[in-house]
Amino acid sequence: MEVRVRFAPSPTGYLHVGGARTAIFNWLFAKKNKGKFLLRIEDTDIQRSREEMTEEILESLLWLGINWDEEIVYQSDNLEEYRKLTYRLLEEKKAYRCFCSPEELNIRKNRAKKLKIPYKYDRTCLKLSDQEKENLISSGKPFAIRFLVPEGKTVFEDLVYGKIEFNNSEIEDFILLRSDGTPTYQLAVVNDDNRMGITHIIRGDDHLSNTPKQILLYNAIGIEPPLFAHLPLILGVDKKRLSKRQGAVSVMEFKKKGYLPEAVFNFLTLLGWSPGNDREILSRDEIIKSFSLEGISKKCAVFDEVKLDWMNGCYINKTELERLYELCLEFNYDYFSRIDKSYMLNVLELVKPRIKRLDQIINDMGYFFSEPQEYNNVSLKKYWKKDTKKYIEIVTEKLSGLEIFEVDQIEKTIRDTAEKLGISAAKLIHPVRICLTGTHISPGLFELISVLGKETVIERLKNAVDKINTSQ
Ligand code: GLU
């Protein structure tokens, strides 16, 4: 039997960490089993569904490298099918019309709340006589159609949590078709999962309470339900619900923050799944190979942004320069496209072991692309002494005399100059760095000088000496 799984987002919001993880696990399961990964847009909530959200969800999936098989299914195309199925259940007396208005239901709900008893629809309309029903229908009173939950128990074997049992008496007669003719999630999901031939439903455990309802529907329709696997909740490091700060942001936000799709993909796979050893940096192929539902934990997963940063840094460091350059363009085209490509490749080679996110190249290392406008006071206090100006002028002279402007020659020139002056090399290195970058923190100075190039270095040293001394 071919494995067929699906990801079924509602386009009422962005694709967040939880949804992305669900999509990835489904995709991995399909890949591992040489099956199909399908996409279904659950857009029956016309009020809240937005086309831009669908676009954004698709863009996010593609950014993560998740592609889907077969055509995308839009639930809004199937409205007639949902209606037909509901009326079939109605005819078979597995469903019934409910004429209770939202106001009446609210009164009952509030009453239950006051009495502190759990609310469940009280089957008022199931008790109506045929005549009463006829009268209400012909009077034009709007009605919804409810599923008649049978007595007994609903038991299923969850592929993550094991055996799960629900007493049907705890499940209310849920609505299948609303009075405006739109289907509810429960009905649409069962209809479509069946029609699409879905074999495994892998989704967040916030859907656990929907599963018995859906199994009851499968039974009523007379079809074998698919298998279910519910994924553990994702929490923040404080073990509370994910907050915006802790990663409850859209997947596209990760792109905007300078994360690599490969890193985010790898990171998300480890939210609730483990390959069974301590390895964390795994290629897509390795993940596919070792992925299994047995490897999914029952325990809540923790979204740790510090770990994501670390992992992203590892990915940046191991990414080839050409690809990293492409990623920079993808990250901020306006900024990086104005920079000469071969210069950019040199910059990337130097910075890639030291950055965790691409935005750091712009935010912390702007000196690669423009002269510092100011010089950090703390740095100056620490390293700019009485004789520094003189030393810088000497080293500028020496550097401008260099024929071959490469790391070894640059290092030798600076060290020799220090020796001749009878001072430690540090007394030159730190101030030179301040002149070139505005601070005393940067990648290795000799490499930095070689990347910036002779002309820029000489100009910056001269300008800095003027500016620093006049502002001292
Ligand atoms: N549209 C539902 C959601 O976004 C899908 C639930 C399911 O996978 O059955 O949560």
Tab-separated table of C-alpha atoms and ligand atoms in Angstrom:
chain	number	residue	atom	x	y	z
A	1	MET	CA	0.000	0.000	0.000
A	2	GLU	CA	1.364	3.409	-0.957
A	3	VAL	CA	1.854	5.813	1.929
A	4	ARG	CA	-0.131	9.007	1.363
A	5	VAL	CA	0.082	11.820	3.860
A	6	ARG	CA	-1.045	15.392	3.778
A	7	PHE	CA	-0.447	18.772	5.311
A	8	ALA	CA	-3.695	20.674	5.697
A	9	PRO	CA	-3.172	24.266	6.821
A	10	SER	CA	-6.008	26.731	7.231
A	11	PRO	CA	-5.096	29.977	5.475
A	12	THR	CA	-6.243	32.055	8.419
A	13	GLY	CA	-2.707	32.820	9.557
A	14	TYR	CA	0.964	32.482	8.701
A	15	LEU	CA	2.886	29.227	8.748
A	16	HIS	CA	4.384	29.084	12.225
A	17	VAL	CA	6.859	26.755	13.885
A	18	GLY	CA	4.207	24.175	14.841
A	19	GLY	CA	2.671	24.005	11.380
A	20	ALA	CA	6.059	23.906	9.704
A	21	ARG	CA	7.121	21.015	11.917
A	22	THR	CA	3.909	19.123	11.073
A	23	ALA	CA	4.539	19.694	7.367
A	24	ILE	CA	8.146	18.543	7.666
A	25	PHE	CA	7.277	15.358	9.579
A	26	ASN	CA	4.637	14.448	7.007
A	27	TRP	CA	7.053	15.175	4.183
A	28	LEU	CA	9.793	13.095	5.816
A	29	PHE	CA	7.421	10.210	6.399
A	30	ALA	CA	6.377	10.288	2.744
A	31	LYS	CA	9.981	10.465	1.540
A	32	LYS	CA	11.117	7.710	3.858
A	33	ASN	CA	8.348	5.410	2.668
A	34	LYS	CA	8.549	6.458	-0.974
A	35	GLY	CA	4.993	7.697	-0.666
A	36	LYS	CA	3.191	10.898	-1.537
A	37	PHE	CA	3.016	14.170	0.368
A	38	LEU	CA	-0.118	16.130	-0.472
A	39	LEU	CA	-1.206	19.622	0.332
A	40	ARG	CA	-4.726	20.677	1.167
A	41	ILE	CA	-5.792	24.210	1.910
A	42	GLU	CA	-8.613	24.186	4.441
A	43	ASP	CA	-10.325	27.362	3.389
A	44	THR	CA	-13.956	26.684	4.228
A	45	ASP	CA	-13.974	29.430	6.846
A	46	ILE	CA	-14.665	32.080	4.263
A	47	GLN	CA	-14.668	34.941	6.768
A	48	ARG	CA	-11.201	34.220	8.102
A	49	SER	CA	-9.409	32.600	5.142
A	50	ARG	CA	-7.205	34.918	3.129
A	51	GLU	CA	-5.560	34.297	-0.180
A	52	GLU	CA	-2.355	36.086	0.856
A	53	MET	CA	-2.040	33.600	3.694
A	54	THR	CA	-2.204	30.691	1.264
A	55	GLU	CA	0.526	32.378	-0.795
A	56	GLU	CA	2.634	32.907	2.279
A	57	ILE	CA	2.181	29.313	3.454
A	58	LEU	CA	3.237	27.962	0.051
A	59	GLU	CA	6.214	30.326	-0.035
A	60	SER	CA	7.257	29.200	3.441
A	61	LEU	CA	7.057	25.521	2.510
A	62	LEU	CA	9.083	26.071	-0.639
A	63	TRP	CA	11.665	28.086	1.301
A	64	LEU	CA	12.076	25.103	3.628
A	65	GLY	CA	12.543	22.850	0.604
A	66	ILE	CA	9.202	21.104	1.072
A	67	ASN	CA	7.531	20.331	-2.204
A	68	TRP	CA	4.270	18.502	-2.682
A	69	ASP	CA	3.036	15.810	-4.995
A	70	GLU	CA	-0.156	16.155	-7.007
A	71	GLU	CA	-2.337	19.218	-7.329
A	72	ILE	CA	-3.180	21.257	-4.251
A	73	VAL	CA	-6.684	20.528	-2.954
A	74	TYR	CA	-8.750	23.550	-1.959
A	75	GLN	CA	-11.667	22.687	0.272
A	76	SER	CA	-13.673	25.597	-1.051
A	77	ASP	CA	-13.902	23.612	-4.319
A	78	ASN	CA	-15.665	20.721	-2.593
A	79	LEU	CA	-18.625	22.398	-0.911
A	80	GLU	CA	-21.180	20.401	-2.855
A	81	GLU	CA	-19.496	17.149	-1.899
A	82	TYR	CA	-19.654	18.005	1.798
A	83	ARG	CA	-23.328	18.815	1.486
A	84	LYS	CA	-24.051	15.529	-0.258
A	85	LEU	CA	-22.239	13.495	2.357
A	86	THR	CA	-24.079	15.252	5.161
A	87	TYR	CA	-27.473	14.654	3.566
A	88	ARG	CA	-26.564	11.018	3.086
A	89	LEU	CA	-25.875	10.743	6.822
A	90	LEU	CA	-29.098	12.610	7.523
A	91	GLU	CA	-31.073	10.162	5.417
A	92	GLU	CA	-29.429	7.245	7.143
A	93	LYS	CA	-30.443	8.813	10.466
A	94	LYS	CA	-26.796	9.134	11.500
A	95	ALA	CA	-27.270	12.879	11.641
A	96	TYR	CA	-30.156	15.191	12.450
A	97	ARG	CA	-31.304	18.763	11.909
A	98	CYS	CA	-30.740	21.189	14.763
A	99	PHE	CA	-32.923	24.293	14.783
A	100	CYS	CA	-31.498	25.761	17.993
A	101	SER	CA	-30.335	29.296	17.333
A	102	PRO	CA	-26.870	30.507	18.390
A	103	GLU	CA	-28.594	32.722	21.011
A	104	GLU	CA	-30.439	29.779	22.524
A	105	LEU	CA	-27.275	27.705	22.576
A	106	ASN	CA	-25.371	30.537	24.240
A	107	ILE	CA	-27.927	30.769	27.020
A	108	ARG	CA	-27.519	27.042	27.681
A	109	LYS	CA	-23.756	27.290	27.550
A	110	ASN	CA	-23.748	30.150	30.057
A	111	ARG	CA	-26.092	28.273	32.335
A	112	ALA	CA	-23.732	25.273	32.321
A	113	LYS	CA	-20.827	27.593	33.023
A	114	LYS	CA	-22.589	29.085	36.026
A	115	LEU	CA	-23.410	25.651	37.370
A	116	LYS	CA	-19.815	24.621	36.655
A	117	ILE	CA	-20.881	21.595	34.652
A	118	PRO	CA	-19.304	20.760	31.299
A	119	TYR	CA	-21.488	21.883	28.427
A	120	LYS	CA	-22.650	19.445	25.796
A	121	TYR	CA	-25.467	19.904	23.322
A	122	ASP	CA	-28.590	18.542	25.027
A	123	ARG	CA	-30.151	16.947	21.931
A	124	THR	CA	-33.243	19.161	22.086
A	125	CYS	CA	-33.753	18.786	18.352
A	126	LEU	CA	-33.231	15.033	18.323
A	127	LYS	CA	-36.359	14.802	20.426
A	128	LEU	CA	-38.541	16.722	17.949
A	129	SER	CA	-41.425	14.783	16.399
A	130	ASP	CA	-41.581	14.415	12.620
A	131	GLN	CA	-44.457	16.889	12.564
A	132	GLU	CA	-42.517	19.480	14.572
A	133	LYS	CA	-39.575	19.099	12.225
A	134	GLU	CA	-41.792	19.507	9.162
A	135	ASN	CA	-43.318	22.663	10.612
A	136	LEU	CA	-39.941	24.184	11.412
A	137	ILE	CA	-38.577	23.371	7.963
A	138	SER	CA	-41.591	24.834	6.185
A	139	SER	CA	-41.492	27.940	8.386
A	140	GLY	CA	-38.003	28.536	7.001
A	141	LYS	CA	-36.219	28.342	10.353
A	142	PRO	CA	-32.489	27.940	9.700
A	143	PHE	CA	-30.910	24.693	10.846
A	144	ALA	CA	-27.526	23.103	11.182
A	145	ILE	CA	-26.957	19.379	10.775
A	146	ARG	CA	-25.463	17.511	13.701
A	147	PHE	CA	-23.826	14.133	13.814
A	148	LEU	CA	-25.582	11.669	16.077
A	149	VAL	CA	-22.804	10.324	18.288
A	150	PRO	CA	-23.503	6.648	18.973
A	151	GLU	CA	-23.146	5.085	22.409
A	152	GLY	CA	-20.035	3.203	23.394
A	153	LYS	CA	-16.337	3.873	23.300
A	154	THR	CA	-13.967	5.018	20.603
A	155	VAL	CA	-10.562	3.434	20.814
A	156	PHE	CA	-7.602	3.880	18.530
A	157	GLU	CA	-3.916	3.117	18.487
A	158	ASP	CA	-2.028	6.356	18.099
A	159	LEU	CA	1.343	5.765	16.456
A	160	VAL	CA	3.021	8.098	18.952
A	161	TYR	CA	0.918	7.936	22.120
A	162	GLY	CA	-0.268	4.324	21.918
A	163	LYS	CA	-3.780	3.220	22.802
A	164	ILE	CA	-6.218	6.088	23.351
A	165	GLU	CA	-9.765	5.639	24.541
A	166	PHE	CA	-12.675	8.077	24.598
A	167	ASN	CA	-16.117	7.535	26.073
A	168	ASN	CA	-18.591	8.565	23.416
A	169	SER	CA	-20.804	9.959	26.166
A	170	GLU	CA	-18.225	12.747	26.522
A	171	ILE	CA	-18.482	13.717	22.871
A	172	GLU	CA	-21.301	16.038	21.907
A	173	ASP	CA	-23.319	15.713	18.743
A	174	PHE	CA	-21.020	17.941	16.748
A	175	ILE	CA	-22.148	19.990	13.787
A	176	LEU	CA	-21.398	18.722	10.288
A	177	LEU	CA	-23.030	21.438	8.207
A	178	ARG	CA	-23.666	24.929	9.530
A	179	SER	CA	-26.936	26.741	8.927
A	180	ASP	CA	-25.238	28.768	6.185
A	181	GLY	CA	-24.446	25.529	4.351
A	182	THR	CA	-20.704	25.555	5.062
A	183	PRO	CA	-19.136	22.378	6.391
A	184	THR	CA	-17.316	22.140	9.697
A	185	TYR	CA	-13.724	21.052	9.916
A	186	GLN	CA	-14.667	17.546	11.138
A	187	LEU	CA	-16.800	16.780	8.131
A	188	ALA	CA	-14.544	18.311	5.508
A	189	VAL	CA	-11.415	16.674	6.886
A	190	VAL	CA	-12.934	13.181	6.859
A	191	ASN	CA	-14.447	13.613	3.420
A	192	ASP	CA	-11.177	14.830	1.947
A	193	ASP	CA	-8.791	12.502	3.736
A	194	ASN	CA	-10.918	9.682	2.406
A	195	ARG	CA	-11.154	11.069	-1.105
A	196	MET	CA	-7.423	11.798	-1.225
A	197	GLY	CA	-6.608	8.276	-0.051
A	198	ILE	CA	-4.718	9.450	3.012
A	199	THR	CA	-3.170	6.526	4.881
A	200	HIS	CA	-1.578	8.316	7.855
A	201	ILE	CA	-2.652	11.508	9.571
A	202	ILE	CA	0.308	13.138	11.271
A	203	ARG	CA	-0.636	16.349	13.070
A	204	GLY	CA	-0.233	18.303	16.290
A	205	ASP	CA	-1.646	16.815	19.472
A	206	ASP	CA	-3.965	19.802	19.793
A	207	HIS	CA	-6.087	17.757	17.378
A	208	LEU	CA	-6.218	14.711	19.643
A	209	SER	CA	-9.761	15.493	20.788
A	210	ASN	CA	-10.908	15.722	17.153
A	211	THR	CA	-9.724	12.231	16.348
A	212	PRO	CA	-12.554	10.243	18.029
A	213	LYS	CA	-15.104	12.449	16.261
A	214	GLN	CA	-13.447	11.756	12.948
A	215	ILE	CA	-13.209	8.026	13.637
A	216	LEU	CA	-16.928	7.988	14.457
A	217	LEU	CA	-17.575	9.694	11.150
A	218	TYR	CA	-15.459	7.156	9.265
A	219	ASN	CA	-17.445	4.382	10.955
A	220	ALA	CA	-20.736	6.036	10.057
A	221	ILE	CA	-19.710	6.409	6.437
A	222	GLY	CA	-18.540	2.815	6.426
A	223	ILE	CA	-14.878	3.283	5.639
A	224	GLU	CA	-11.706	2.234	7.402
A	225	PRO	CA	-10.124	5.222	9.193
A	226	PRO	CA	-6.486	6.050	8.402
A	227	LEU	CA	-3.784	5.651	11.035
A	228	PHE	CA	-3.112	8.579	13.362
A	229	ALA	CA	0.100	9.991	14.811
A	230	HIS	CA	-0.110	13.044	17.038
A	231	LEU	CA	2.939	15.191	17.566
A	232	PRO	CA	3.898	16.579	20.967
A	233	LEU	CA	3.347	20.224	21.734
A	234	ILE	CA	6.166	22.710	21.210
A	235	LEU	CA	6.928	24.924	24.210
A	236	GLY	CA	9.288	27.801	24.861
A	237	VAL	CA	12.389	27.353	27.031
A	238	ASP	CA	10.317	28.512	29.994
A	239	LYS	CA	8.067	25.479	29.357
A	240	LYS	CA	5.180	27.795	28.575
A	241	ARG	CA	3.318	28.270	25.317
A	242	LEU	CA	5.571	29.655	22.611
A	243	SER	CA	5.617	33.420	22.715
A	244	LYS	CA	6.540	35.694	19.823
A	245	ARG	CA	9.957	36.217	21.311
A	246	GLN	CA	10.520	32.519	21.601
A	247	GLY	CA	9.865	31.598	18.042
A	248	ALA	CA	6.097	31.789	17.659
A	249	VAL	CA	6.773	33.749	14.538
A	250	SER	CA	6.081	32.923	10.940
A	251	VAL	CA	8.596	30.822	9.031
A	252	MET	CA	9.214	33.797	6.761
A	253	GLU	CA	10.305	35.731	9.823
A	254	PHE	CA	13.209	33.301	10.209
A	255	LYS	CA	14.261	34.119	6.692
A	256	LYS	CA	14.070	37.834	7.467
A	257	LYS	CA	16.194	37.308	10.572
A	258	GLY	CA	19.008	35.725	8.583
A	259	TYR	CA	18.480	32.029	9.210
A	260	LEU	CA	19.289	29.488	6.518
A	261	PRO	CA	16.463	27.233	5.330
A	262	GLU	CA	18.682	24.161	5.757
A	263	ALA	CA	19.313	25.084	9.392
A	264	VAL	CA	15.669	25.836	10.173
A	265	PHE	CA	14.665	22.545	8.534
A	266	ASN	CA	17.207	20.573	10.548
A	267	PHE	CA	16.260	22.400	13.740
A	268	LEU	CA	12.537	21.788	13.280
A	269	THR	CA	13.051	18.067	12.659
A	270	LEU	CA	14.540	17.792	16.131
A	271	LEU	CA	11.474	19.305	17.796
A	272	GLY	CA	10.001	16.074	19.081
A	273	TRP	CA	12.013	13.648	16.981
A	274	SER	CA	15.464	12.247	17.413
A	275	PRO	CA	17.514	9.988	15.154
A	276	GLY	CA	18.295	7.850	18.189
A	277	ASN	CA	21.836	9.089	18.739
A	278	ASP	CA	23.397	12.340	19.851
A	279	ARG	CA	23.892	13.754	16.389
A	280	GLU	CA	22.124	17.025	15.743
A	281	ILE	CA	23.534	18.390	12.517
A	282	LEU	CA	22.099	16.077	9.921
A	283	SER	CA	21.716	16.452	6.200
A	284	ARG	CA	18.293	16.213	4.630
A	285	ASP	CA	19.147	12.764	3.239
A	286	GLU	CA	20.379	11.525	6.586
A	287	ILE	CA	17.191	12.751	8.220
A	288	ILE	CA	15.019	11.042	5.619
A	289	LYS	CA	16.969	7.819	6.086
A	290	SER	CA	16.646	7.730	9.847
A	291	PHE	CA	13.163	9.230	10.170
A	292	SER	CA	10.479	7.081	11.753
A	293	LEU	CA	7.348	7.666	13.775
A	294	GLU	CA	8.885	5.511	16.523
A	295	GLY	CA	11.552	8.185	16.912
A	296	ILE	CA	8.922	10.744	17.932
A	297	SER	CA	8.796	11.530	21.613
A	298	LYS	CA	5.642	11.771	23.692
A	299	LYS	CA	7.207	14.576	25.680
A	300	CYS	CA	6.736	18.234	24.809
A	301	ALA	CA	9.415	19.642	22.533
A	302	VAL	CA	11.266	22.810	23.505
A	303	PHE	CA	11.974	25.584	21.063
A	304	ASP	CA	15.344	27.007	22.053
A	305	GLU	CA	16.391	30.006	20.009
A	306	VAL	CA	19.948	29.854	21.355
A	307	LYS	CA	20.244	26.376	19.900
A	308	LEU	CA	18.782	27.547	16.610
A	309	ASP	CA	21.414	30.295	16.459
A	310	TRP	CA	24.148	27.788	17.182
A	311	MET	CA	22.854	25.423	14.524
A	312	ASN	CA	22.490	28.225	12.002
A	313	GLY	CA	26.095	29.226	12.674
A	314	CYS	CA	27.215	25.642	12.009
A	315	TYR	CA	25.295	25.649	8.743
A	316	ILE	CA	26.709	28.999	7.655
A	317	ASN	CA	30.189	27.722	8.391
A	318	LYS	CA	29.768	24.589	6.328
A	319	THR	CA	28.001	26.201	3.400
A	320	GLU	CA	29.993	26.675	0.212
A	321	LEU	CA	30.825	30.285	-0.614
A	322	GLU	CA	28.792	30.438	-3.808
A	323	ARG	CA	25.677	29.141	-2.077
A	324	LEU	CA	26.250	31.454	0.869
A	325	TYR	CA	26.447	34.346	-1.553
A	326	GLU	CA	23.119	33.279	-3.101
A	327	LEU	CA	21.626	33.058	0.371
A	328	CYS	CA	22.804	36.592	1.146
A	329	LEU	CA	21.078	37.848	-1.984
A	330	GLU	CA	17.938	35.980	-1.024
A	331	PHE	CA	18.183	37.422	2.470
A	332	ASN	CA	18.614	41.057	1.495
A	333	TYR	CA	18.856	41.646	-2.226
A	334	ASP	CA	18.924	45.437	-2.026
A	335	TYR	CA	21.883	45.443	0.293
A	336	PHE	CA	24.026	42.666	-1.150
A	337	SER	CA	23.387	43.086	-4.857
A	338	ARG	CA	25.244	46.412	-4.892
A	339	ILE	CA	28.414	44.706	-3.649
A	340	ASP	CA	30.938	43.266	-6.062
A	341	LYS	CA	30.560	39.477	-6.065
A	342	SER	CA	34.244	38.523	-5.820
A	343	TYR	CA	34.705	40.988	-2.960
A	344	MET	CA	31.640	39.524	-1.263
A	345	LEU	CA	33.040	35.992	-1.599
A	346	ASN	CA	36.214	37.131	0.179
A	347	VAL	CA	34.171	38.717	2.943
A	348	LEU	CA	32.098	35.575	3.352
A	349	GLU	CA	35.141	33.347	3.544
A	350	LEU	CA	36.448	35.453	6.386
A	351	VAL	CA	33.233	35.878	8.343
A	352	LYS	CA	31.523	32.539	7.893
A	353	PRO	CA	33.131	30.835	10.901
A	354	ARG	CA	32.170	33.725	13.162
A	355	ILE	CA	28.565	34.560	12.448
A	356	LYS	CA	25.370	32.882	13.555
A	357	ARG	CA	22.933	34.725	11.293
A	358	LEU	CA	23.262	36.513	7.967
A	359	ASP	CA	21.904	39.766	9.405
A	360	GLN	CA	25.096	40.054	11.459
A	361	ILE	CA	27.063	40.780	8.288
A	362	ILE	CA	24.989	43.927	7.864
A	363	ASN	CA	24.399	44.860	11.480
A	364	ASP	CA	27.784	44.071	13.043
A	365	MET	CA	30.154	44.112	10.091
A	366	GLY	CA	29.077	47.070	8.046
A	367	TYR	CA	32.744	48.122	7.922
A	368	PHE	CA	33.254	45.654	5.093
A	369	PHE	CA	31.078	47.851	2.931
A	370	SER	CA	31.563	51.381	4.195
A	371	GLU	CA	33.986	53.427	6.240
A	372	PRO	CA	33.110	53.654	9.936
A	373	GLN	CA	31.399	56.938	10.708
A	374	GLU	CA	32.390	56.882	14.345
A	375	TYR	CA	34.832	55.154	16.620
A	376	ASN	CA	33.664	53.343	19.709
A	377	ASN	CA	34.535	55.252	22.876
A	378	VAL	CA	35.198	52.184	24.954
A	379	SER	CA	37.593	50.909	22.309
A	380	LEU	CA	39.373	54.258	22.133
A	381	LYS	CA	39.705	54.551	25.887
A	382	LYS	CA	41.221	51.136	26.040
A	383	TYR	CA	43.588	51.212	23.075
A	384	TRP	CA	44.147	54.769	21.845
A	385	LYS	CA	47.123	56.162	23.721
A	386	LYS	CA	49.311	59.238	23.495
A	387	ASP	CA	51.689	57.835	20.868
A	388	THR	CA	49.131	55.896	18.869
A	389	LYS	CA	48.682	58.541	16.197
A	390	LYS	CA	52.403	58.478	15.470
A	391	TYR	CA	52.483	54.684	15.329
A	392	ILE	CA	49.526	54.566	12.961
A	393	GLU	CA	51.171	57.029	10.640
A	394	ILE	CA	54.279	54.884	10.529
A	395	VAL	CA	52.382	51.657	9.905
A	396	THR	CA	50.305	53.392	7.194
A	397	GLU	CA	53.519	54.346	5.469
A	398	LYS	CA	54.849	50.796	5.677
A	399	LEU	CA	51.619	49.238	4.420
A	400	SER	CA	51.376	51.611	1.493
A	401	GLY	CA	54.858	50.522	0.435
A	402	LEU	CA	53.797	46.884	0.208
A	403	GLU	CA	53.930	45.433	-3.292
A	404	ILE	CA	52.086	42.231	-2.491
A	405	PHE	CA	49.112	42.997	-0.265
A	406	GLU	CA	48.426	39.569	1.189
A	407	VAL	CA	47.933	38.197	4.690
A	408	ASP	CA	51.541	37.011	5.269
A	409	GLN	CA	53.140	40.219	4.019
A	410	ILE	CA	50.667	42.345	5.974
A	411	GLU	CA	51.284	40.444	9.189
A	412	LYS	CA	55.068	40.620	8.741
A	413	THR	CA	54.934	44.369	8.063
A	414	ILE	CA	52.889	45.093	11.182
A	415	ARG	CA	54.973	42.858	13.437
A	416	ASP	CA	58.284	44.214	12.060
A	417	THR	CA	57.074	47.788	12.523
A	418	ALA	CA	56.141	47.090	16.128
A	419	GLU	CA	59.500	45.499	16.752
A	420	LYS	CA	61.361	48.456	15.259
A	421	LEU	CA	59.335	50.821	17.394
A	422	GLY	CA	60.117	48.694	20.421
A	423	ILE	CA	56.467	48.115	21.239
A	424	SER	CA	54.274	45.034	21.371
A	425	ALA	CA	52.381	44.149	18.190
A	426	ALA	CA	49.133	44.557	20.150
A	427	LYS	CA	49.851	48.283	20.448
A	428	LEU	CA	49.488	48.479	16.670
A	429	ILE	CA	46.927	45.766	16.035
A	430	HIS	CA	44.149	47.139	18.244
A	431	PRO	CA	44.344	50.760	17.086
A	432	VAL	CA	44.586	49.719	13.427
A	433	ARG	CA	41.476	47.629	13.905
A	434	ILE	CA	39.677	50.605	15.458
A	435	CYS	CA	40.633	52.763	12.470
A	436	LEU	CA	39.321	50.211	10.006
A	437	THR	CA	36.190	49.004	11.751
A	438	GLY	CA	35.301	51.594	14.396
A	439	THR	CA	35.675	49.050	17.222
A	440	HIS	CA	38.223	46.639	18.664
A	441	ILE	CA	36.167	43.574	17.695
A	442	SER	CA	36.512	42.063	14.233
A	443	PRO	CA	37.756	38.980	12.441
A	444	GLY	CA	41.547	38.475	12.336
A	445	LEU	CA	43.120	41.823	11.513
A	446	PHE	CA	45.597	40.653	8.870
A	447	GLU	CA	42.868	38.825	6.967
A	448	LEU	CA	40.570	41.809	7.343
A	449	ILE	CA	43.225	44.144	5.928
A	450	SER	CA	43.810	41.870	2.993
A	451	VAL	CA	40.073	41.617	2.219
A	452	LEU	CA	39.502	45.369	2.469
A	453	GLY	CA	42.372	45.977	0.079
A	454	LYS	CA	45.259	48.414	0.102
A	455	GLU	CA	43.500	51.504	-1.126
A	456	THR	CA	40.643	51.298	1.366
A	457	VAL	CA	42.964	50.469	4.257
A	458	ILE	CA	45.334	53.354	3.630
A	459	GLU	CA	42.452	55.782	3.190
A	460	ARG	CA	40.716	54.637	6.376
A	461	LEU	CA	43.903	54.782	8.425
A	462	LYS	CA	44.560	58.340	7.285
A	463	ASN	CA	40.986	59.473	7.845
A	464	ALA	CA	40.807	57.816	11.240
A	465	VAL	CA	43.962	59.481	12.498
A	466	ASP	CA	42.558	62.862	11.524
A	467	LYS	CA	39.105	62.253	12.941
A	468	ILE	CA	40.136	60.515	16.145
A	469	ASN	CA	42.688	63.148	17.089
A	470	THR	CA	40.445	66.052	16.429
A	471	SER	CA	37.623	64.491	18.444
A	472	GLN	CA	39.921	63.517	21.355
B	1	GLU	N1	-6.688	22.805	9.132
B	1	GLU	C1	-6.294	22.107	10.309
B	1	GLU	C2	-5.258	22.946	11.020
B	1	GLU	O1	-4.703	23.856	10.422
B	1	GLU	C3	-5.743	20.760	9.915
B	1	GLU	C4	-5.958	19.749	10.936
B	1	GLU	C5	-5.624	18.347	10.468
B	1	GLU	O2	-4.475	18.120	10.095
B	1	GLU	O3	-6.512	17.510	10.487
B	1	GLU	O4	-4.990	22.752	12.171
